[in-house]
CSV table of N, CA, C and O in Angstrom, one decimal:
chain,number,residue,atom,x,y,z
A,26,UNK,N,0.8,-1.1,0.1
A,26,UNK,CA,0.2,0.2,0.0
A,26,UNK,C,0.7,1.6,0.3
A,26,UNK,O,1.8,1.2,0.6
A,27,UNK,N,0.5,2.0,-0.9
A,27,UNK,CA,1.3,3.4,-1.0
A,27,UNK,C,1.0,4.4,0.0
A,27,UNK,O,0.0,4.2,0.5
A,28,UNK,N,1.5,5.6,0.6
A,28,UNK,CA,1.4,6.6,1.4
A,28,UNK,C,0.3,7.0,0.8
A,28,UNK,O,-0.9,7.0,1.7
A,29,UNK,N,0.0,7.2,-0.4
A,29,UNK,CA,-1.3,8.1,-0.9
A,29,UNK,C,-2.6,7.0,-0.5
A,29,UNK,O,-3.4,7.6,0.0
A,30,UNK,N,-2.3,5.6,-0.9
A,30,UNK,CA,-3.7,4.8,-0.5
A,30,UNK,C,-3.6,4.7,0.9
A,30,UNK,O,-5.3,4.7,1.1
A,31,UNK,N,-2.9,5.0,1.9
A,31,UNK,CA,-3.1,4.8,3.5
A,31,UNK,C,-3.8,6.1,3.8
A,31,UNK,O,-4.5,6.0,4.4
A,32,UNK,N,-3.4,7.2,3.4
A,32,UNK,CA,-4.3,8.1,3.8
A,32,UNK,C,-5.4,8.4,3.4
A,32,UNK,O,-6.3,9.0,4.1
A,33,UNK,N,-5.7,7.9,1.7
A,33,UNK,CA,-7.5,8.0,1.5
A,33,UNK,C,-8.0,7.0,2.3
A,33,UNK,O,-8.9,7.4,2.7
A,34,UNK,N,-7.0,6.1,3.0
A,34,UNK,CA,-7.9,4.9,4.1
A,34,UNK,C,-8.2,5.6,5.2
A,34,UNK,O,-9.2,5.6,5.7
A,35,UNK,N,-7.0,6.6,5.7
A,35,UNK,CA,-7.4,7.1,6.6
A,35,UNK,C,-8.4,8.3,6.8
A,35,UNK,O,-8.7,8.6,8.0
A,36,UNK,N,-8.6,8.9,6.0
A,36,UNK,CA,-9.5,10.0,5.5
A,36,UNK,C,-10.7,9.2,5.1
A,36,UNK,O,-11.9,9.9,4.9
A,37,UNK,N,-11.2,8.1,5.2
A,37,UNK,CA,-12.1,7.1,5.2
A,37,UNK,C,-12.4,7.3,3.6
A,37,UNK,O,-13.6,7.3,3.1
A,38,UNK,N,-11.4,7.2,2.9
A,38,UNK,CA,-11.3,7.1,1.4
A,38,UNK,C,-12.3,8.4,0.7
A,38,UNK,O,-13.0,8.2,-0.2
A,39,UNK,N,-12.2,9.4,1.6
A,39,UNK,CA,-12.8,10.6,1.1
A,39,UNK,C,-14.3,10.7,0.7
A,39,UNK,O,-15.1,11.7,0.1
A,40,UNK,N,-14.8,9.8,1.0
A,40,UNK,CA,-16.6,9.4,0.5
A,40,UNK,C,-17.3,9.6,1.9
A,40,UNK,O,-18.2,10.2,1.6
A,41,UNK,N,-16.8,9.8,3.2
A,41,UNK,CA,-17.7,10.3,4.2
A,41,UNK,C,-17.1,11.7,4.4
A,41,UNK,O,-16.0,12.0,4.1
A,42,UNK,N,-18.3,12.5,4.6
A,42,UNK,CA,-18.0,13.6,5.2
A,42,UNK,C,-17.1,14.2,6.3
A,42,UNK,O,-17.0,13.0,7.4
A,43,UNK,N,-16.0,14.6,6.3
A,43,UNK,CA,-15.0,15.0,7.4
A,43,UNK,C,-15.6,15.8,8.3
A,43,UNK,O,-16.2,16.6,8.1
A,44,UNK,N,-15.3,15.1,9.6
A,44,UNK,CA,-15.6,16.0,10.9
A,44,UNK,C,-15.1,17.0,11.1
A,44,UNK,O,-13.7,17.3,11.1
A,45,UNK,N,-15.4,18.3,11.2
A,45,UNK,CA,-14.7,19.8,11.0
A,45,UNK,C,-14.3,19.8,12.6
A,45,UNK,O,-13.0,20.6,12.6
A,46,UNK,N,-14.6,18.9,13.6
A,46,UNK,CA,-13.8,19.1,14.5
A,46,UNK,C,-12.7,17.9,14.7
A,46,UNK,O,-12.0,17.9,15.8
A,47,UNK,N,-12.4,17.1,13.6
A,47,UNK,CA,-11.4,16.4,13.9
A,47,UNK,C,-10.6,16.6,12.8
A,47,UNK,O,-10.8,16.8,11.5
A,48,UNK,N,-9.1,16.4,13.1
A,48,UNK,CA,-8.1,16.8,12.1
A,48,UNK,C,-7.5,15.6,11.5
A,48,UNK,O,-7.4,14.7,12.3
A,49,UNK,N,-7.4,15.1,10.3
A,49,UNK,CA,-6.9,13.8,9.9
A,49,UNK,C,-5.4,13.6,10.4
A,49,UNK,O,-4.7,14.6,10.5
A,50,UNK,N,-4.9,12.7,10.4
A,50,UNK,CA,-3.5,12.0,10.7
A,50,UNK,C,-2.9,12.5,9.7
A,50,UNK,O,-1.5,12.9,10.2
A,51,UNK,N,-3.0,12.3,8.5
A,51,UNK,CA,-2.3,13.1,7.4
A,51,UNK,C,-1.8,14.3,7.7
A,51,UNK,O,-0.5,14.6,7.4
A,52,UNK,N,-2.8,15.0,8.2
A,52,UNK,CA,-2.5,16.7,8.6
A,52,UNK,C,-1.7,16.8,9.6
A,52,UNK,O,-0.6,17.5,9.6
A,53,UNK,N,-2.0,16.2,10.6
A,53,UNK,CA,-1.4,16.3,12.1
A,53,UNK,C,-0.1,15.5,11.6
A,53,UNK,O,0.9,16.5,12.4
A,54,UNK,N,0.3,14.7,11.5
A,54,UNK,CA,1.9,14.2,11.4
A,54,UNK,C,2.2,14.2,9.6
A,54,UNK,O,2.5,13.2,9.0
A,55,UNK,N,2.5,15.6,9.3
A,55,UNK,CA,2.6,15.5,7.9
A,55,UNK,C,3.9,15.4,8.1
A,55,UNK,O,5.1,15.1,9.1
A,56,UNK,N,4.7,15.6,6.9
A,56,UNK,CA,6.3,15.2,6.7
A,56,UNK,C,7.3,16.2,7.3
A,56,UNK,O,8.2,15.5,7.9
A,57,UNK,N,6.8,17.3,7.7
A,57,UNK,CA,7.6,18.5,8.4
A,57,UNK,C,7.5,17.8,9.8
A,57,UNK,O,8.7,17.9,10.4
A,58,UNK,N,6.4,17.5,10.5
A,58,UNK,CA,6.4,17.3,11.8
A,58,UNK,C,7.3,15.7,12.0
A,58,UNK,O,7.8,15.9,12.7
A,59,UNK,N,7.1,14.9,11.1
A,59,UNK,CA,7.7,13.6,11.4
A,59,UNK,C,9.0,13.8,11.3
A,59,UNK,O,9.6,13.0,12.1
A,60,UNK,N,9.6,14.4,10.1
A,60,UNK,CA,11.1,14.9,9.9
A,60,UNK,C,11.6,15.4,11.5
A,60,UNK,O,12.7,14.9,11.4
A,61,UNK,N,10.8,16.4,11.8
A,61,UNK,CA,11.4,17.0,13.1
A,61,UNK,C,11.6,16.2,14.4
A,61,UNK,O,12.6,16.2,15.0
A,62,UNK,N,10.8,15.3,14.4
A,62,UNK,CA,10.4,14.4,15.9
A,62,UNK,C,10.8,13.1,15.7
A,62,UNK,O,10.8,12.6,16.7
A,63,UNK,N,10.9,12.5,14.5
A,63,UNK,CA,11.2,11.3,14.8
A,63,UNK,C,12.1,10.9,13.4
A,63,UNK,O,12.7,11.6,13.0
A,64,UNK,N,12.4,9.5,13.5
A,64,UNK,CA,13.5,9.0,12.5
A,64,UNK,C,12.7,8.6,11.1
A,64,UNK,O,13.2,8.1,10.7
A,65,UNK,N,11.7,9.0,11.0
A,65,UNK,CA,10.9,8.5,9.9
A,65,UNK,C,10.7,9.8,9.1
A,65,UNK,O,10.4,11.2,9.8
A,66,UNK,N,10.4,9.5,7.8
A,66,UNK,CA,9.9,10.8,7.1
A,66,UNK,C,8.4,10.9,6.8
A,66,UNK,O,8.0,12.1,6.5
A,67,UNK,N,7.7,10.0,7.3
A,67,UNK,CA,6.1,10.2,7.2
A,67,UNK,C,5.2,9.2,8.4
A,67,UNK,O,6.1,8.4,8.7
A,68,UNK,N,4.2,9.4,8.5
A,68,UNK,CA,3.4,8.9,9.3
A,68,UNK,C,3.6,7.1,8.9
A,68,UNK,O,3.3,6.3,10.0
A,69,UNK,N,3.5,7.0,8.0
A,69,UNK,CA,3.3,5.7,7.2
A,69,UNK,C,4.3,4.9,7.4
A,69,UNK,O,4.4,3.9,7.9
A,70,UNK,N,5.3,5.3,7.2
A,70,UNK,CA,6.9,5.1,7.9
A,70,UNK,C,7.1,4.4,8.9
A,70,UNK,O,7.6,3.5,9.2
A,71,UNK,N,6.3,5.2,9.8
A,71,UNK,CA,6.5,5.2,11.1
A,71,UNK,C,5.9,3.8,11.9
A,71,UNK,O,6.1,3.4,12.6
A,72,UNK,N,4.6,4.0,10.7
A,72,UNK,CA,3.5,2.7,11.3
A,72,UNK,C,4.2,1.2,10.7
A,72,UNK,O,4.1,0.5,11.3
A,73,UNK,N,5.0,1.3,9.5
A,73,UNK,CA,5.5,0.1,8.8
A,73,UNK,C,6.7,-0.2,9.7
A,73,UNK,O,6.8,-1.3,10.0
A,74,UNK,N,7.6,0.9,10.3
A,74,UNK,CA,8.9,0.2,11.0
A,74,UNK,C,8.2,-0.2,12.6
A,74,UNK,O,8.8,-1.1,13.0
A,75,UNK,N,6.9,0.0,12.9
A,75,UNK,CA,6.5,-0.5,14.1
A,75,UNK,C,5.7,-2.0,13.8
A,75,UNK,O,4.9,-2.6,14.5
A,76,UNK,N,5.3,-2.3,12.6
A,76,UNK,CA,4.8,-3.7,12.0
A,76,UNK,C,3.4,-3.6,12.3
A,76,UNK,O,2.6,-4.8,12.5
A,77,UNK,N,2.7,-2.1,12.3
A,77,UNK,CA,1.4,-2.4,12.7
A,77,UNK,C,0.5,-2.1,11.1
A,77,UNK,O,1.3,-1.4,10.1
A,78,UNK,N,-0.5,-2.9,11.3
A,78,UNK,CA,-1.6,-3.2,10.3
A,78,UNK,C,-2.7,-2.0,10.2
A,78,UNK,O,-3.5,-2.6,10.9
A,79,UNK,N,-2.5,-0.9,9.6
A,79,UNK,CA,-3.2,-0.2,9.7
A,79,UNK,C,-3.9,0.6,8.2
A,79,UNK,O,-3.0,0.6,7.5
A,80,UNK,N,-5.2,0.7,8.2
A,80,UNK,CA,-6.1,1.0,7.2
A,80,UNK,C,-6.7,2.1,7.4
A,80,UNK,O,-7.2,3.0,6.6
A,81,UNK,N,-7.4,2.7,8.7
A,81,UNK,CA,-8.3,3.4,9.2
A,81,UNK,C,-7.4,4.3,10.6
A,81,UNK,O,-6.6,3.5,11.1
A,82,UNK,N,-7.9,5.3,10.9
A,82,UNK,CA,-7.6,5.8,11.9
A,82,UNK,C,-8.1,4.9,13.3
A,82,UNK,O,-7.4,5.3,14.2
A,83,UNK,N,-9.2,4.2,12.7
A,83,UNK,CA,-9.6,3.5,13.8
A,83,UNK,C,-8.6,2.5,14.2
A,83,UNK,O,-8.7,1.9,15.5
A,84,UNK,N,-8.0,2.1,13.1
A,84,UNK,CA,-6.9,1.0,13.2
A,84,UNK,C,-6.0,1.4,14.5
A,84,UNK,O,-5.2,0.5,15.3
A,85,UNK,N,-5.6,2.7,14.2
A,85,UNK,CA,-4.5,3.3,14.8
A,85,UNK,C,-4.8,3.3,16.4
A,85,UNK,O,-4.3,3.0,17.3
A,86,UNK,N,-6.3,3.8,16.6
A,86,UNK,CA,-7.1,3.7,18.4
A,86,UNK,C,-6.8,2.2,18.6
A,86,UNK,O,-6.7,2.4,19.9
A,87,UNK,N,-6.6,1.3,17.9
A,87,UNK,CA,-7.1,-0.1,18.5
A,87,UNK,C,-5.6,-0.7,18.6
A,87,UNK,O,-5.6,-1.9,19.5
A,88,UNK,N,-4.7,-0.1,18.4
A,88,UNK,CA,-3.5,-0.4,18.6
A,88,UNK,C,-3.4,-0.5,20.5
A,88,UNK,O,-3.4,0.7,20.8
A,89,UNK,N,-2.9,-1.7,20.8
A,89,UNK,CA,-2.4,-1.4,22.5
A,89,UNK,C,-1.8,-0.4,22.9
A,89,UNK,O,-0.7,-0.1,22.2
A,90,UNK,N,-2.3,0.8,24.0
A,90,UNK,CA,-1.2,1.7,24.0
A,90,UNK,C,0.2,1.5,24.4
A,90,UNK,O,1.0,2.2,24.2
A,91,UNK,N,0.0,0.5,25.3
A,91,UNK,CA,1.7,-0.1,25.7
A,91,UNK,C,2.7,-0.5,24.5
A,91,UNK,O,3.8,0.2,24.5
A,92,UNK,N,2.0,-1.0,23.6
A,92,UNK,CA,2.9,-1.3,22.5
A,92,UNK,C,3.4,0.1,21.6
A,92,UNK,O,4.1,0.2,21.3
A,93,UNK,N,2.1,0.9,21.4
A,93,UNK,CA,2.3,2.1,20.9
A,93,UNK,C,3.4,2.9,21.2
A,93,UNK,O,3.9,3.2,20.9
A,94,UNK,N,3.0,3.1,22.7
A,94,UNK,CA,4.1,4.2,23.7
A,94,UNK,C,5.5,3.6,23.0
A,94,UNK,O,6.0,4.4,23.3
A,95,UNK,N,5.6,2.1,23.3
A,95,UNK,CA,7.0,1.8,23.1
A,95,UNK,C,7.7,2.1,21.8
A,95,UNK,O,8.8,2.5,21.6
A,96,UNK,N,6.9,2.2,20.9
A,96,UNK,CA,7.3,2.4,19.4
A,96,UNK,C,7.7,3.9,19.2
A,96,UNK,O,8.6,4.3,18.8
A,97,UNK,N,6.7,4.7,20.2
A,97,UNK,CA,6.9,6.1,20.0
A,97,UNK,C,8.2,6.3,20.3
A,97,UNK,O,8.9,7.1,20.0
A,98,UNK,N,8.4,6.1,22.0
A,98,UNK,CA,9.9,5.9,22.5
A,98,UNK,C,10.9,5.6,21.6
A,98,UNK,O,11.8,6.5,21.8
A,99,UNK,N,10.9,4.7,21.1
A,99,UNK,CA,11.9,4.1,19.9
A,99,UNK,C,12.1,5.2,19.1
A,99,UNK,O,13.5,5.3,18.2
A,100,UNK,N,11.2,5.5,18.3
A,100,UNK,CA,11.3,6.2,16.8
A,100,UNK,C,11.0,7.7,16.9
A,100,UNK,O,11.0,8.2,15.7
A,101,UNK,N,10.6,8.3,18.2
A,101,UNK,CA,10.4,9.9,18.2
A,101,UNK,C,11.2,10.2,19.2
A,101,UNK,O,11.8,9.5,20.4
A,102,UNK,N,11.1,11.8,19.6
A,102,UNK,CA,11.5,12.4,20.9
A,102,UNK,C,10.6,12.4,21.9
A,102,UNK,O,10.7,12.9,22.9
A,103,UNK,N,9.2,11.4,21.7
A,103,UNK,CA,8.4,11.7,22.5
A,103,UNK,C,8.6,10.6,23.5
A,103,UNK,O,8.7,9.4,23.4
A,104,UNK,N,7.6,10.9,25.0
A,104,UNK,CA,7.9,9.8,25.8
A,104,UNK,C,6.6,8.7,25.5
A,104,UNK,O,6.5,7.6,26.2
A,105,UNK,N,5.6,9.2,24.8
A,105,UNK,CA,4.4,8.4,24.5
A,105,UNK,C,3.4,8.8,23.4
A,105,UNK,O,3.8,10.0,23.1
A,106,UNK,N,2.9,8.0,23.1
A,106,UNK,CA,1.6,8.3,21.9
A,106,UNK,C,0.7,9.7,22.4
A,106,UNK,O,0.7,10.7,21.6
A,107,UNK,N,0.5,10.1,23.9
A,107,UNK,CA,-0.4,10.9,24.0
A,107,UNK,C,0.6,12.3,23.5
A,107,UNK,O,0.0,13.3,23.4
A,108,UNK,N,1.8,12.3,24.1
A,108,UNK,CA,2.5,13.4,24.2
A,108,UNK,C,2.7,13.8,22.7
A,108,UNK,O,2.7,15.0,22.3
A,109,UNK,N,3.1,12.8,21.9
A,109,UNK,CA,3.2,13.1,20.2
A,109,UNK,C,2.1,13.3,19.7
A,109,UNK,O,2.0,14.5,19.0
A,110,UNK,N,0.6,13.0,20.0
A,110,UNK,CA,-0.5,13.5,19.8
A,110,UNK,C,-0.6,15.1,20.1
A,110,UNK,O,-1.3,15.8,19.1
A,111,UNK,N,-0.7,15.5,21.2
A,111,UNK,CA,-0.9,16.5,21.7
A,111,UNK,C,0.0,17.6,21.2
A,111,UNK,O,-0.1,18.7,20.7
A,112,UNK,N,1.6,17.0,20.8
A,112,UNK,CA,2.4,18.3,20.1
A,112,UNK,C,1.9,18.3,18.6
A,112,UNK,O,2.3,19.4,17.8
A,113,UNK,N,1.0,17.4,18.0
A,113,UNK,CA,0.8,17.6,17.0
A,113,UNK,C,-0.2,18.2,16.8
A,113,UNK,O,-0.3,19.1,15.7
A,114,UNK,N,-1.2,18.2,17.5
A,114,UNK,CA,-2.3,19.1,17.6
A,114,UNK,C,-1.9,20.5,17.7
A,114,UNK,O,-2.7,21.4,17.2
A,115,UNK,N,-1.1,20.9,18.8
A,115,UNK,CA,-0.4,21.9,19.3
A,115,UNK,C,0.1,22.7,17.8
A,115,UNK,O,-0.3,24.2,17.4
A,116,UNK,N,0.6,22.0,17.2
A,116,UNK,CA,1.5,22.6,16.0
A,116,UNK,C,0.4,22.8,14.8
A,116,UNK,O,0.7,23.8,14.2
A,117,UNK,N,-0.3,22.2,14.9
A,117,UNK,CA,-1.5,22.3,13.3
A,117,UNK,C,-2.2,23.6,13.7
A,117,UNK,O,-2.5,24.2,13.1
A,118,UNK,N,-2.8,23.7,15.2
A,118,UNK,CA,-3.3,24.8,15.4
A,118,UNK,C,-2.6,25.9,15.3
A,118,UNK,O,-3.2,27.1,14.6
A,119,UNK,N,-1.3,26.1,15.4
A,119,UNK,CA,-0.5,27.0,15.4
A,119,UNK,C,-0.2,27.7,14.0
A,119,UNK,O,-0.1,28.9,13.9
A,120,UNK,N,-0.1,26.4,13.0
A,120,UNK,CA,0.0,26.8,11.9
A,120,UNK,C,-1.1,26.9,10.9
A,120,UNK,O,-1.0,27.6,9.9
A,121,UNK,N,-2.3,26.7,11.5
A,121,UNK,CA,-3.7,26.7,10.7
A,121,UNK,C,-4.0,28.3,10.9
A,121,UNK,O,-3.9,29.0,11.4
C-alpha cells in the first residue's frame, strides 16, 4: 500500500464527510512534523517500522497503548503516544 493509498484510507476514502472538529492523521503528522520529531519521514513509514497493520484511523486507535507507546519512544523524541498527539495538535493549530 502506498502512502497516498494509506492516507486515503485514513481519511475514510474521502467518501464520508469529514468531521470539522477532527483533523486527519495525514494533516497532523505531516512530513515536516515527522522529520522534525522522529527518525521517519512520514507517518506511514513510522507505522510500517512498528509492523502495525493500519488502514483506518480506527486501526490506530485499536493499537494497544503500551505497544504503541514503546514504538513512539523508540522512533521519536516523545515519551508516549499521548505526548506525540498533543504536540501534533498544538503545532497544527499554530500553523492553521
